Tab-separated table of C-alpha atoms in Angstrom:
chain	number	residue	atom	x	y	z
A	1	UNK	CA	15.816	5.219	20.547
A	2	UNK	CA	17.368	6.341	17.152
A	3	UNK	CA	19.200	3.911	14.701
A	4	UNK	CA	22.117	4.416	12.648
A	5	UNK	CA	22.521	2.005	9.686
A	6	UNK	CA	26.589	1.544	10.311
A	7	UNK	CA	28.409	-0.015	6.787
A	8	UNK	CA	30.885	-3.767	7.954
A	9	UNK	CA	33.933	-1.629	8.060
A	10	UNK	CA	32.636	0.155	11.257
A	11	UNK	CA	32.448	-2.718	13.040
A	12	UNK	CA	34.387	-5.041	15.701
A	13	UNK	CA	33.800	-7.294	18.063
A	14	UNK	CA	33.291	-4.527	20.789
A	15	UNK	CA	32.823	-1.312	19.045
A	16	UNK	CA	31.489	0.561	16.177
A	17	UNK	CA	32.599	2.948	14.886
A	18	UNK	CA	29.958	6.240	13.134
A	19	UNK	CA	30.931	8.279	10.232
A	20	UNK	CA	29.869	10.479	7.406
A	21	UNK	CA	26.125	12.177	7.748
A	22	UNK	CA	25.377	9.632	10.739
A	23	UNK	CA	28.127	11.761	13.218
A	24	UNK	CA	26.305	15.645	12.321
A	25	UNK	CA	23.022	13.980	13.243
A	26	UNK	CA	24.478	12.142	16.666
A	27	UNK	CA	26.571	15.252	17.579
A	28	UNK	CA	24.134	17.830	16.380
A	29	UNK	CA	20.779	17.283	15.326
A	30	UNK	CA	20.142	14.474	18.477
A	31	UNK	CA	22.762	16.506	20.517
A	32	UNK	CA	24.079	13.617	22.101
A	33	UNK	CA	26.632	12.768	24.866
A	34	UNK	CA	29.442	10.649	25.820
A	35	UNK	CA	27.224	8.185	27.914
A	36	UNK	CA	24.562	8.120	25.502
A	37	UNK	CA	22.867	5.305	23.788
A	38	UNK	CA	22.241	4.516	20.432
A	39	UNK	CA	21.066	1.835	18.616
A	40	UNK	CA	23.912	0.521	15.866
A	41	UNK	CA	22.647	-1.770	12.679
A	42	UNK	CA	24.979	-4.417	11.116
A	43	UNK	CA	24.458	-5.008	7.459
A	44	UNK	CA	24.198	-8.665	8.600
A	45	UNK	CA	20.731	-7.257	9.931
A	46	UNK	CA	21.287	-7.457	13.704
A	47	UNK	CA	20.816	-4.468	15.693
A	48	UNK	CA	23.116	-3.162	19.126
A	49	UNK	CA	22.632	-1.632	21.749
A	50	UNK	CA	25.960	0.539	22.006
A	51	UNK	CA	26.887	3.622	24.871
A	52	UNK	CA	29.225	6.748	22.988
A	53	UNK	CA	32.232	6.952	23.474
A	54	UNK	CA	33.885	9.484	22.503
A	55	UNK	CA	32.697	12.532	19.364
A	56	UNK	CA	35.296	14.193	16.618
A	57	UNK	CA	33.475	16.133	13.880
A	58	UNK	CA	34.786	12.952	12.233
A	59	UNK	CA	33.286	9.988	13.664
A	60	UNK	CA	31.746	8.703	17.022
A	61	UNK	CA	33.059	5.637	18.795
A	62	UNK	CA	30.863	3.424	20.841
A	63	UNK	CA	30.927	-0.185	22.450
A	64	UNK	CA	28.039	-2.560	22.398
A	65	UNK	CA	26.319	-2.719	25.102
A	66	UNK	CA	24.278	-5.858	23.860
A	67	UNK	CA	22.958	-7.417	20.754
A	68	UNK	CA	19.205	-6.956	20.385
A	69	UNK	CA	16.789	-10.291	19.979
A	70	UNK	CA	14.346	-8.402	17.885
A	71	UNK	CA	14.411	-8.249	14.569
A	72	UNK	CA	11.169	-6.869	12.466
A	73	UNK	CA	13.133	-7.882	9.073
A	74	UNK	CA	10.363	-10.001	6.143
A	75	UNK	CA	12.018	-13.800	7.375
A	76	UNK	CA	12.376	-13.904	3.168
A	77	UNK	CA	14.003	-11.761	0.663
A	78	UNK	CA	12.266	-10.306	-1.645
A	79	UNK	CA	12.693	-8.186	-4.563
A	80	UNK	CA	10.638	-5.862	-6.497
A	81	UNK	CA	11.661	-5.609	-10.099
A	82	UNK	CA	9.488	-2.345	-10.801
A	83	UNK	CA	9.175	-1.048	-14.654
A	84	UNK	CA	10.036	2.924	-14.207
A	85	UNK	CA	6.495	4.227	-13.706
A	86	UNK	CA	5.851	8.419	-14.221
A	87	UNK	CA	6.333	11.705	-11.990
A	88	UNK	CA	7.451	10.539	-8.676
A	89	UNK	CA	5.980	7.683	-7.962
A	90	UNK	CA	8.725	5.373	-7.835
A	91	UNK	CA	9.516	7.061	-4.883
A	92	UNK	CA	6.104	6.095	-3.031
A	93	UNK	CA	7.168	3.050	-4.721
A	94	UNK	CA	10.637	2.655	-2.289
A	95	UNK	CA	9.245	4.019	0.168
A	96	UNK	CA	6.516	2.390	0.973
A	97	UNK	CA	7.829	-0.765	0.024
A	98	UNK	CA	10.948	-0.019	2.231
A	99	UNK	CA	8.061	0.014	5.314
A	100	UNK	CA	6.820	-3.209	4.222
A	101	UNK	CA	10.139	-4.876	3.969
A	102	UNK	CA	11.067	-5.379	0.687
A	103	UNK	CA	14.514	-6.356	0.497
A	104	UNK	CA	15.640	-4.675	-3.187
A	105	UNK	CA	14.365	-2.481	-5.675
A	106	UNK	CA	15.471	-3.046	-9.747
A	107	UNK	CA	14.062	-0.212	-11.877
A	108	UNK	CA	13.915	-1.436	-15.197
A	109	UNK	CA	12.804	0.188	-18.578
A	110	UNK	CA	10.311	-1.442	-19.704
A	111	UNK	CA	8.325	-1.155	-23.130
A	112	UNK	CA	5.750	0.899	-22.263
A	113	UNK	CA	8.230	3.070	-19.591
A	114	UNK	CA	7.170	6.681	-20.383
A	115	UNK	CA	10.578	8.174	-18.470
A	116	UNK	CA	13.475	7.273	-20.085
A	117	UNK	CA	16.422	8.090	-17.689
A	118	UNK	CA	19.361	9.544	-19.328
A	119	UNK	CA	23.210	8.527	-16.919
A	120	UNK	CA	23.139	11.805	-15.391
A	121	UNK	CA	19.778	12.006	-14.105
A	122	UNK	CA	20.062	7.783	-13.265
A	123	UNK	CA	22.653	8.455	-11.071
A	124	UNK	CA	20.625	11.663	-9.175
A	125	UNK	CA	17.820	9.383	-9.317
A	126	UNK	CA	19.015	5.987	-7.025
A	127	UNK	CA	20.809	8.837	-4.337
A	128	UNK	CA	17.104	9.795	-3.515
A	129	UNK	CA	16.100	6.391	-3.675
A	130	UNK	CA	18.460	5.366	-1.302
A	131	UNK	CA	18.159	8.147	0.694
A	132	UNK	CA	14.271	7.844	0.592
A	133	UNK	CA	15.015	3.990	1.381
A	134	UNK	CA	17.584	4.546	4.432
A	135	UNK	CA	14.789	6.995	6.144
A	136	UNK	CA	11.375	4.424	6.013
A	137	UNK	CA	14.339	1.874	7.349
A	138	UNK	CA	14.626	4.001	10.234
A	139	UNK	CA	11.173	4.507	10.458
A	140	UNK	CA	9.672	1.224	9.992
A	141	UNK	CA	12.584	-0.089	12.480
A	142	UNK	CA	14.219	-1.899	10.640
A	143	UNK	CA	17.635	-3.590	10.828
A	144	UNK	CA	18.506	-3.243	7.136
A	145	UNK	CA	18.234	-0.291	4.106
A	146	UNK	CA	17.021	-1.999	1.014
A	147	UNK	CA	19.223	-2.353	-1.634
A	148	UNK	CA	18.316	0.637	-4.942
A	149	UNK	CA	20.017	-0.897	-8.312
A	150	UNK	CA	20.736	0.879	-11.689
A	151	UNK	CA	18.002	0.587	-14.114
A	152	UNK	CA	18.403	-2.527	-15.847
A	153	UNK	CA	16.936	-4.141	-19.623
A	154	UNK	CA	14.225	-6.202	-18.923
A	155	UNK	CA	16.929	-8.753	-20.580
A	156	UNK	CA	19.477	-8.106	-17.276
A	157	UNK	CA	16.754	-8.625	-14.523
A	158	UNK	CA	15.915	-12.281	-16.361
A	159	UNK	CA	19.605	-12.397	-15.837
A	160	UNK	CA	19.258	-11.838	-13.030
A	161	UNK	CA	16.345	-13.880	-11.612
A	162	UNK	CA	18.725	-16.867	-12.199
A	163	UNK	CA	19.716	-16.522	-8.867
A	164	UNK	CA	15.689	-16.540	-7.040
A	165	UNK	CA	13.953	-19.380	-5.579
A	166	UNK	CA	10.825	-17.450	-7.234
A	167	UNK	CA	9.728	-15.923	-9.731
A	168	UNK	CA	6.898	-13.546	-10.299
A	169	UNK	CA	5.170	-10.712	-12.510
A	170	UNK	CA	1.546	-8.995	-11.689
A	171	UNK	CA	-0.004	-9.378	-14.710
A	172	UNK	CA	-3.282	-7.074	-14.737
A	173	UNK	CA	-4.960	-10.233	-17.238
A	174	UNK	CA	-4.881	-12.293	-14.534
A	175	UNK	CA	-7.570	-9.723	-12.259
A	176	UNK	CA	-10.051	-10.217	-15.435
A	177	UNK	CA	-9.547	-14.424	-16.257
A	178	UNK	CA	-11.674	-17.257	-13.752
A	179	UNK	CA	-8.820	-18.999	-14.567
A	180	UNK	CA	-6.107	-17.243	-12.556
A	181	UNK	CA	-2.702	-17.898	-11.097
A	182	UNK	CA	-3.798	-17.361	-7.384
A	183	UNK	CA	-1.568	-16.328	-5.001
A	184	UNK	CA	-2.860	-19.063	-2.693
A	185	UNK	CA	-0.603	-21.805	-4.470
A	186	UNK	CA	2.424	-19.715	-4.382
A	187	UNK	CA	2.459	-17.777	-1.319
A	188	UNK	CA	1.898	-20.164	1.379
A	189	UNK	CA	5.373	-22.449	-0.102
A	190	UNK	CA	7.601	-19.514	0.937
A	191	UNK	CA	10.282	-20.740	3.210
A	192	UNK	CA	12.266	-18.449	4.804
A	193	UNK	CA	15.441	-17.434	3.390
A	194	UNK	CA	13.686	-18.044	-0.236
A	195	UNK	CA	14.651	-15.248	-2.268
A	196	UNK	CA	11.226	-13.834	-4.425
A	197	UNK	CA	11.485	-11.787	-7.419
A	198	UNK	CA	8.108	-10.271	-8.132
A	199	UNK	CA	8.107	-7.755	-11.757
A	200	UNK	CA	5.960	-5.060	-12.003
A	201	UNK	CA	4.962	-3.256	-15.301
A	202	UNK	CA	4.546	0.202	-15.884
A	203	UNK	CA	1.313	2.387	-16.105
A	204	UNK	CA	0.935	0.638	-19.964
A	205	UNK	CA	1.105	-2.674	-18.462
A	206	UNK	CA	3.434	-5.354	-20.265
A	207	UNK	CA	3.704	-5.996	-23.535
A	208	UNK	CA	3.127	-8.946	-25.263
A	209	UNK	CA	7.204	-9.581	-25.875
A	210	UNK	CA	7.530	-8.818	-22.160
A	211	UNK	CA	5.262	-11.480	-21.375
A	212	UNK	CA	6.647	-14.272	-23.899
A	213	UNK	CA	10.096	-13.124	-22.152
A	214	UNK	CA	8.887	-13.227	-19.063
A	215	UNK	CA	7.198	-16.736	-19.403
A	216	UNK	CA	9.981	-17.858	-21.245
A	217	UNK	CA	12.309	-17.519	-18.435
A	218	UNK	CA	9.757	-18.960	-16.482
A	219	UNK	CA	8.384	-16.386	-14.304
A	220	UNK	CA	4.568	-17.240	-13.237
A	221	UNK	CA	1.782	-14.414	-13.568
A	222	UNK	CA	-0.316	-14.252	-11.112
A	223	UNK	CA	-3.061	-11.218	-10.313
A	224	UNK	CA	-3.287	-9.063	-7.209
A	225	UNK	CA	-6.467	-9.910	-5.831
A	226	UNK	CA	-9.246	-9.499	-8.519
A	227	UNK	CA	-9.312	-5.555	-8.597
A	228	UNK	CA	-6.365	-3.180	-10.864
A	229	UNK	CA	-4.115	-1.734	-9.208
A	230	UNK	CA	-2.097	0.954	-10.462
A	231	UNK	CA	1.475	0.267	-10.669
A	232	UNK	CA	2.519	1.731	-7.342
A	233	UNK	CA	0.259	-0.367	-5.154
A	234	UNK	CA	1.053	-3.381	-6.744
A	235	UNK	CA	3.907	-3.691	-4.200
A	236	UNK	CA	2.284	-2.801	-1.615
A	237	UNK	CA	-0.228	-5.608	-2.115
A	238	UNK	CA	2.022	-8.530	-2.762
A	239	UNK	CA	4.574	-6.990	0.280
A	240	UNK	CA	1.613	-7.312	2.103
A	241	UNK	CA	0.555	-10.149	1.385
A	242	UNK	CA	3.738	-11.922	2.092
A	243	UNK	CA	4.525	-10.107	5.301
A	244	UNK	CA	0.365	-11.484	6.243
A	245	UNK	CA	1.737	-15.038	5.198
A	246	UNK	CA	4.695	-15.176	6.535
A	247	UNK	CA	5.027	-13.274	9.809
A	248	UNK	CA	1.090	-13.245	11.229
A	249	UNK	CA	-0.438	-16.346	9.841
A	250	UNK	CA	2.583	-18.988	10.201
B	1	UNK	CA	-14.880	-0.433	-21.257
B	2	UNK	CA	-15.743	3.020	-19.634
B	3	UNK	CA	-17.623	2.357	-16.841
B	4	UNK	CA	-19.723	4.793	-15.327
B	5	UNK	CA	-21.681	5.066	-12.013
B	6	UNK	CA	-25.281	5.455	-12.035
B	7	UNK	CA	-27.590	6.351	-8.953
B	8	UNK	CA	-30.513	4.422	-7.853
B	9	UNK	CA	-33.293	6.707	-9.547
B	10	UNK	CA	-31.349	6.089	-12.928
B	11	UNK	CA	-32.034	2.614	-13.198
B	12	UNK	CA	-35.617	1.155	-14.128
B	13	UNK	CA	-36.386	-2.473	-15.082
B	14	UNK	CA	-34.505	-1.758	-19.161
B	15	UNK	CA	-33.142	1.182	-19.247
B	16	UNK	CA	-30.661	3.430	-17.511
B	17	UNK	CA	-30.267	7.373	-17.596
B	18	UNK	CA	-27.032	8.286	-17.161
B	19	UNK	CA	-27.061	12.088	-16.392
B	20	UNK	CA	-24.369	14.716	-14.571
B	21	UNK	CA	-20.491	15.550	-15.802
B	22	UNK	CA	-20.953	11.707	-17.184
B	23	UNK	CA	-23.178	12.784	-19.696
B	24	UNK	CA	-19.883	15.497	-20.821
B	25	UNK	CA	-17.677	12.945	-20.477
B	26	UNK	CA	-19.981	9.924	-22.578
B	27	UNK	CA	-20.850	12.946	-25.493
B	28	UNK	CA	-17.298	15.221	-25.102
B	29	UNK	CA	-14.473	13.070	-24.229
B	30	UNK	CA	-15.293	9.598	-24.801
B	31	UNK	CA	-17.304	11.196	-28.011
B	32	UNK	CA	-19.601	8.350	-28.375
B	33	UNK	CA	-22.515	7.390	-30.514
B	34	UNK	CA	-26.158	5.894	-30.290
B	35	UNK	CA	-25.802	2.418	-30.627
B	36	UNK	CA	-22.138	2.415	-28.390
B	37	UNK	CA	-21.991	0.299	-25.414
B	38	UNK	CA	-20.576	1.309	-21.654
B	39	UNK	CA	-20.565	-0.600	-18.580
B	40	UNK	CA	-23.191	0.924	-15.988
B	41	UNK	CA	-22.631	0.033	-12.232
B	42	UNK	CA	-25.726	0.151	-9.887
B	43	UNK	CA	-24.735	1.443	-6.268
B	44	UNK	CA	-26.219	-2.224	-5.286
B	45	UNK	CA	-22.665	-3.170	-7.256
B	46	UNK	CA	-23.898	-5.059	-10.006
B	47	UNK	CA	-22.637	-3.331	-13.350
B	48	UNK	CA	-24.872	-4.097	-16.692
B	49	UNK	CA	-23.523	-3.595	-19.958
B	50	UNK	CA	-25.884	-1.042	-22.045
B	51	UNK	CA	-25.789	0.191	-25.695
B	52	UNK	CA	-26.534	4.304	-26.205
B	53	UNK	CA	-30.162	4.883	-27.461
B	54	UNK	CA	-30.471	8.654	-27.124
B	55	UNK	CA	-28.218	11.437	-25.927
B	56	UNK	CA	-28.988	15.459	-25.132
B	57	UNK	CA	-27.009	17.680	-23.344
B	58	UNK	CA	-28.636	16.518	-20.531
B	59	UNK	CA	-28.952	12.806	-20.305
B	60	UNK	CA	-28.229	10.143	-22.139
B	61	UNK	CA	-30.120	6.898	-22.485
B	62	UNK	CA	-29.873	2.920	-22.638
B	63	UNK	CA	-30.811	-0.117	-23.189
B	64	UNK	CA	-29.554	-2.728	-20.104
B	65	UNK	CA	-28.037	-5.556	-23.409
B	66	UNK	CA	-27.183	-7.937	-19.732
B	67	UNK	CA	-26.337	-8.257	-16.734
B	68	UNK	CA	-22.410	-8.913	-15.837
B	69	UNK	CA	-21.579	-11.916	-13.527
B	70	UNK	CA	-18.013	-10.578	-12.422
B	71	UNK	CA	-18.229	-8.806	-9.126
B	72	UNK	CA	-14.337	-6.883	-7.841
B	73	UNK	CA	-16.576	-6.583	-4.756
B	74	UNK	CA	-14.462	-7.574	-1.606
B	75	UNK	CA	-16.831	-9.879	0.010
B	76	UNK	CA	-16.675	-8.087	3.135
B	77	UNK	CA	-16.721	-4.143	4.017
B	78	UNK	CA	-14.661	-2.647	4.975
B	79	UNK	CA	-14.692	0.742	6.721
B	80	UNK	CA	-11.027	2.473	7.024
B	81	UNK	CA	-11.275	5.412	10.410
B	82	UNK	CA	-8.589	7.627	9.473
B	83	UNK	CA	-6.957	9.769	11.747
B	84	UNK	CA	-6.549	12.987	9.966
B	85	UNK	CA	-2.879	13.019	8.731
B	86	UNK	CA	-0.544	16.267	7.911
B	87	UNK	CA	-0.487	17.700	4.146
B	88	UNK	CA	-2.392	16.037	1.553
B	89	UNK	CA	-1.652	11.871	2.805
B	90	UNK	CA	-5.417	11.067	3.149
B	91	UNK	CA	-5.663	11.742	-0.381
B	92	UNK	CA	-3.266	8.785	-0.943
B	93	UNK	CA	-5.378	6.890	1.730
B	94	UNK	CA	-8.382	7.181	-0.458
B	95	UNK	CA	-6.840	6.474	-3.912
B	96	UNK	CA	-4.665	3.339	-2.159
B	97	UNK	CA	-7.867	1.828	-0.276
B	98	UNK	CA	-10.796	2.088	-2.962
B	99	UNK	CA	-7.795	0.517	-5.174
B	100	UNK	CA	-7.405	-2.320	-2.453
B	101	UNK	CA	-11.491	-2.922	-1.796
B	102	UNK	CA	-12.461	-0.167	1.086
B	103	UNK	CA	-16.226	0.061	1.298
B	104	UNK	CA	-15.995	3.106	3.226
B	105	UNK	CA	-13.328	6.100	4.731
B	106	UNK	CA	-14.259	7.992	7.480
B	107	UNK	CA	-11.696	10.962	8.916
B	108	UNK	CA	-11.791	11.484	11.956
B	109	UNK	CA	-10.349	14.313	14.166
B	110	UNK	CA	-7.625	12.695	16.616
B	111	UNK	CA	-5.803	13.915	19.310
B	112	UNK	CA	-2.834	14.070	17.656
B	113	UNK	CA	-3.870	14.998	14.807
B	114	UNK	CA	-2.319	18.191	13.933
B	115	UNK	CA	-4.539	19.008	11.359
B	116	UNK	CA	-8.131	20.810	12.149
B	117	UNK	CA	-10.604	21.490	9.531
B	118	UNK	CA	-12.927	24.081	9.465
B	119	UNK	CA	-16.425	23.751	7.940
B	120	UNK	CA	-15.360	25.174	4.827
B	121	UNK	CA	-12.692	23.299	4.184
B	122	UNK	CA	-14.003	20.059	5.410
B	123	UNK	CA	-17.000	20.190	2.341
B	124	UNK	CA	-14.112	21.196	-0.151
B	125	UNK	CA	-12.576	18.388	1.238
B	126	UNK	CA	-14.482	15.488	1.155
B	127	UNK	CA	-15.861	16.655	-2.209
B	128	UNK	CA	-12.280	15.929	-3.753
B	129	UNK	CA	-11.769	12.741	-2.108
B	130	UNK	CA	-15.039	11.779	-3.225
B	131	UNK	CA	-13.679	12.201	-6.961
B	132	UNK	CA	-10.462	10.798	-5.971
B	133	UNK	CA	-12.385	7.262	-5.064
B	134	UNK	CA	-14.985	7.373	-7.938
B	135	UNK	CA	-11.735	7.628	-10.389
B	136	UNK	CA	-9.730	5.137	-8.491
B	137	UNK	CA	-13.155	2.824	-9.067
B	138	UNK	CA	-12.915	3.688	-12.321
B	139	UNK	CA	-9.464	2.977	-12.879
B	140	UNK	CA	-9.712	-0.475	-10.767
B	141	UNK	CA	-12.512	-1.717	-12.454
B	142	UNK	CA	-14.918	-1.682	-9.539
B	143	UNK	CA	-18.508	-1.679	-9.039
B	144	UNK	CA	-19.489	0.721	-6.335
B	145	UNK	CA	-17.760	3.700	-5.372
B	146	UNK	CA	-16.076	3.797	-1.568
B	147	UNK	CA	-18.836	6.403	0.420
B	148	UNK	CA	-16.131	9.224	2.018
B	149	UNK	CA	-17.965	10.152	5.046
B	150	UNK	CA	-17.868	13.965	7.139
B	151	UNK	CA	-14.679	14.101	10.038
B	152	UNK	CA	-15.885	12.428	13.141
B	153	UNK	CA	-15.086	12.461	16.585
B	154	UNK	CA	-13.898	9.768	18.516
B	155	UNK	CA	-17.198	9.343	20.015
B	156	UNK	CA	-19.299	9.900	17.118
B	157	UNK	CA	-17.157	7.165	15.111
B	158	UNK	CA	-17.563	4.428	18.531
B	159	UNK	CA	-20.868	4.838	18.506
B	160	UNK	CA	-21.052	4.159	14.556
B	161	UNK	CA	-18.562	1.130	14.790
B	162	UNK	CA	-22.165	-0.609	17.360
B	163	UNK	CA	-22.719	-1.390	14.019
B	164	UNK	CA	-19.482	-3.763	12.778
B	165	UNK	CA	-19.161	-7.218	13.198
B	166	UNK	CA	-15.294	-6.661	13.651
B	167	UNK	CA	-13.776	-3.504	15.387
B	168	UNK	CA	-10.233	-2.716	15.218
B	169	UNK	CA	-7.251	-0.702	15.834
B	170	UNK	CA	-3.942	-0.638	14.390
B	171	UNK	CA	-1.886	0.497	17.337
B	172	UNK	CA	1.844	0.104	17.278
B	173	UNK	CA	2.672	-1.012	20.830
B	174	UNK	CA	1.567	-4.447	19.382
B	175	UNK	CA	4.419	-4.184	16.648
B	176	UNK	CA	6.992	-3.611	19.261
B	177	UNK	CA	5.750	-6.443	21.599
B	178	UNK	CA	6.523	-10.212	21.687
B	179	UNK	CA	3.099	-11.191	22.970
B	180	UNK	CA	0.944	-9.487	20.275
B	181	UNK	CA	-2.228	-9.970	19.286
B	182	UNK	CA	-1.849	-11.299	15.456
B	183	UNK	CA	-4.582	-10.647	12.002
B	184	UNK	CA	-3.995	-14.233	12.554
B	185	UNK	CA	-6.906	-15.035	15.266
B	186	UNK	CA	-9.063	-12.251	13.330
B	187	UNK	CA	-8.994	-12.311	9.561
B	188	UNK	CA	-9.925	-15.745	8.852
B	189	UNK	CA	-12.596	-15.527	10.329
B	190	UNK	CA	-14.292	-12.968	8.592
B	191	UNK	CA	-17.443	-13.523	6.629
B	192	UNK	CA	-18.738	-12.550	3.490
B	193	UNK	CA	-21.417	-9.380	4.053
B	194	UNK	CA	-19.360	-8.976	7.263
B	195	UNK	CA	-18.545	-5.479	8.116
B	196	UNK	CA	-15.335	-4.798	9.550
B	197	UNK	CA	-14.361	-1.260	10.979
B	198	UNK	CA	-10.490	-0.374	11.568
B	199	UNK	CA	-9.667	2.848	13.210
B	200	UNK	CA	-6.293	3.902	11.985
B	201	UNK	CA	-3.877	7.131	14.226
B	202	UNK	CA	-2.673	10.346	12.839
B	203	UNK	CA	0.958	10.283	12.244
B	204	UNK	CA	1.767	10.168	16.101
B	205	UNK	CA	-0.782	7.309	16.983
B	206	UNK	CA	-2.891	7.258	20.142
B	207	UNK	CA	-3.170	9.124	23.037
B	208	UNK	CA	-3.613	6.831	26.112
B	209	UNK	CA	-6.789	8.355	26.409
B	210	UNK	CA	-7.844	6.492	23.228
B	211	UNK	CA	-6.712	2.977	23.425
B	212	UNK	CA	-8.703	3.148	26.663
B	213	UNK	CA	-11.867	4.642	24.704
B	214	UNK	CA	-11.698	2.150	22.087
B	215	UNK	CA	-10.286	-0.840	24.248
B	216	UNK	CA	-13.765	0.077	26.347
B	217	UNK	CA	-16.046	-0.380	23.485
B	218	UNK	CA	-14.746	-3.990	22.474
B	219	UNK	CA	-12.536	-2.296	19.466
B	220	UNK	CA	-9.283	-4.772	19.669
B	221	UNK	CA	-5.951	-3.768	18.704
B	222	UNK	CA	-3.813	-5.590	16.256
B	223	UNK	CA	0.007	-5.147	14.278
B	224	UNK	CA	0.134	-4.960	10.820
B	225	UNK	CA	3.421	-7.425	10.754
B	226	UNK	CA	6.302	-6.239	12.408
B	227	UNK	CA	7.580	-3.135	11.274
B	228	UNK	CA	6.252	0.383	12.178
B	229	UNK	CA	4.125	1.892	9.577
B	230	UNK	CA	3.512	5.218	8.481
B	231	UNK	CA	-0.287	6.357	9.328
B	232	UNK	CA	-0.875	6.220	4.853
B	233	UNK	CA	0.345	2.867	4.918
B	234	UNK	CA	-1.113	1.383	7.329
B	235	UNK	CA	-4.779	1.204	5.931
B	236	UNK	CA	-2.844	-0.789	2.192
B	237	UNK	CA	-2.026	-2.999	4.166
B	238	UNK	CA	-4.858	-4.295	6.174
B	239	UNK	CA	-6.893	-3.925	2.856
B	240	UNK	CA	-4.266	-6.206	1.011
B	241	UNK	CA	-4.012	-8.723	3.974
B	242	UNK	CA	-8.067	-8.870	4.068
B	243	UNK	CA	-7.510	-9.327	-0.031
B	244	UNK	CA	-5.538	-11.868	0.393
B	245	UNK	CA	-7.012	-13.800	2.666
B	246	UNK	CA	-10.710	-13.865	0.983
B	247	UNK	CA	-9.981	-13.620	-2.501
B	248	UNK	CA	-6.644	-15.325	-2.955
B	249	UNK	CA	-6.648	-17.984	-0.609
B	250	UNK	CA	-10.102	-19.391	0.112
């Protein structure tokens, strides 16, 4: 069934009001009629089966029939902090990361990021990533759309990390040593509702200075298996490993 | 250090002879000289540090200095059998799957595959995928290049699966039920050197008839977490989960 993500302002105890682009989708693309059913997702992560009561060009009013039990959200909240990669790789990170359950993306300007975003480019890119996240959430049958934050500097990212329970960074030198910090000591310890930030470098990896800053801020470096992953593959590995541990093994 | 994959015919006890396109890469791209060192990977999965003795336009002759201990190959051999997806998604499956440690790819024509390959297109595509697998293996510091087989029909795939220790298929209906077959009962039981085949449907998933055929051939359906993954994301999930279990947890 088609699902729509409705902001908090659209909900009351009995009704949901769908507005914006979704109105066109309900009425013109899906050609729905009164008494048809849709799924509406509340920003708190819950979804409700709803019946359409009334449609105008500006809003679709629905009655909540029942709240659904099923929840396909990852139990822990994983933030992917991605050093700006080349080309359209950030789109891949957002799309695949959303399918795999990420709760937030924070792009950051790493020392070795070749791409620089000015203000105008940045706003356009963020709108595009947010759209990709929304479409991937619908496709993956998620109840929440992950947030894509604006581009940070590493210092701002580190400041933000203070609110997190787990702070990790994917350091490719860990994949090359025999005495590595394994995910074994970390991932099985992550509890439901905890917040995890994983910082991933751009194509050229982290500079020594960045590694020092991350370590000083109590980030733990981890390897993601023994192979060297491309920057846009690292987030898929960590999200799949956390999903496997928290949603399949547990 | 640059690594080259040298076929078995290029090896004897003391020397390695690099031929083909790699000669150009060694001499012109890397501009190497006699006494420079390169890494040569044997098809058996071992890598050797080698010193260049002699270079012509057709071959580079090296002495084996030492065999390297490190091995970044997944302990189990995972075959990704991918229902032909649309566009260039198969390229993504091969590239990401190689980084994540797959040992073989078998594209197959599923009932719901929209793309059909004729003989000419097929050969061109396979050559391209094999090149992607080689480049991804170099980048990931793998010792082996995964094999990309020609397009199979499901019946031929099932025939081939008889040689495998584990036969799985990713069935999205499993992600939608509460009584699902979890990876928990399978992945932790996979032993080193075992062969695993995972069959992934195209965009539209498997037909009922295909599901019947797979079940009749003792394939187990699994869910890859509770979210619905796009076809090209499924292989990344299962490979990362197996890597996490076999290379990090164990």
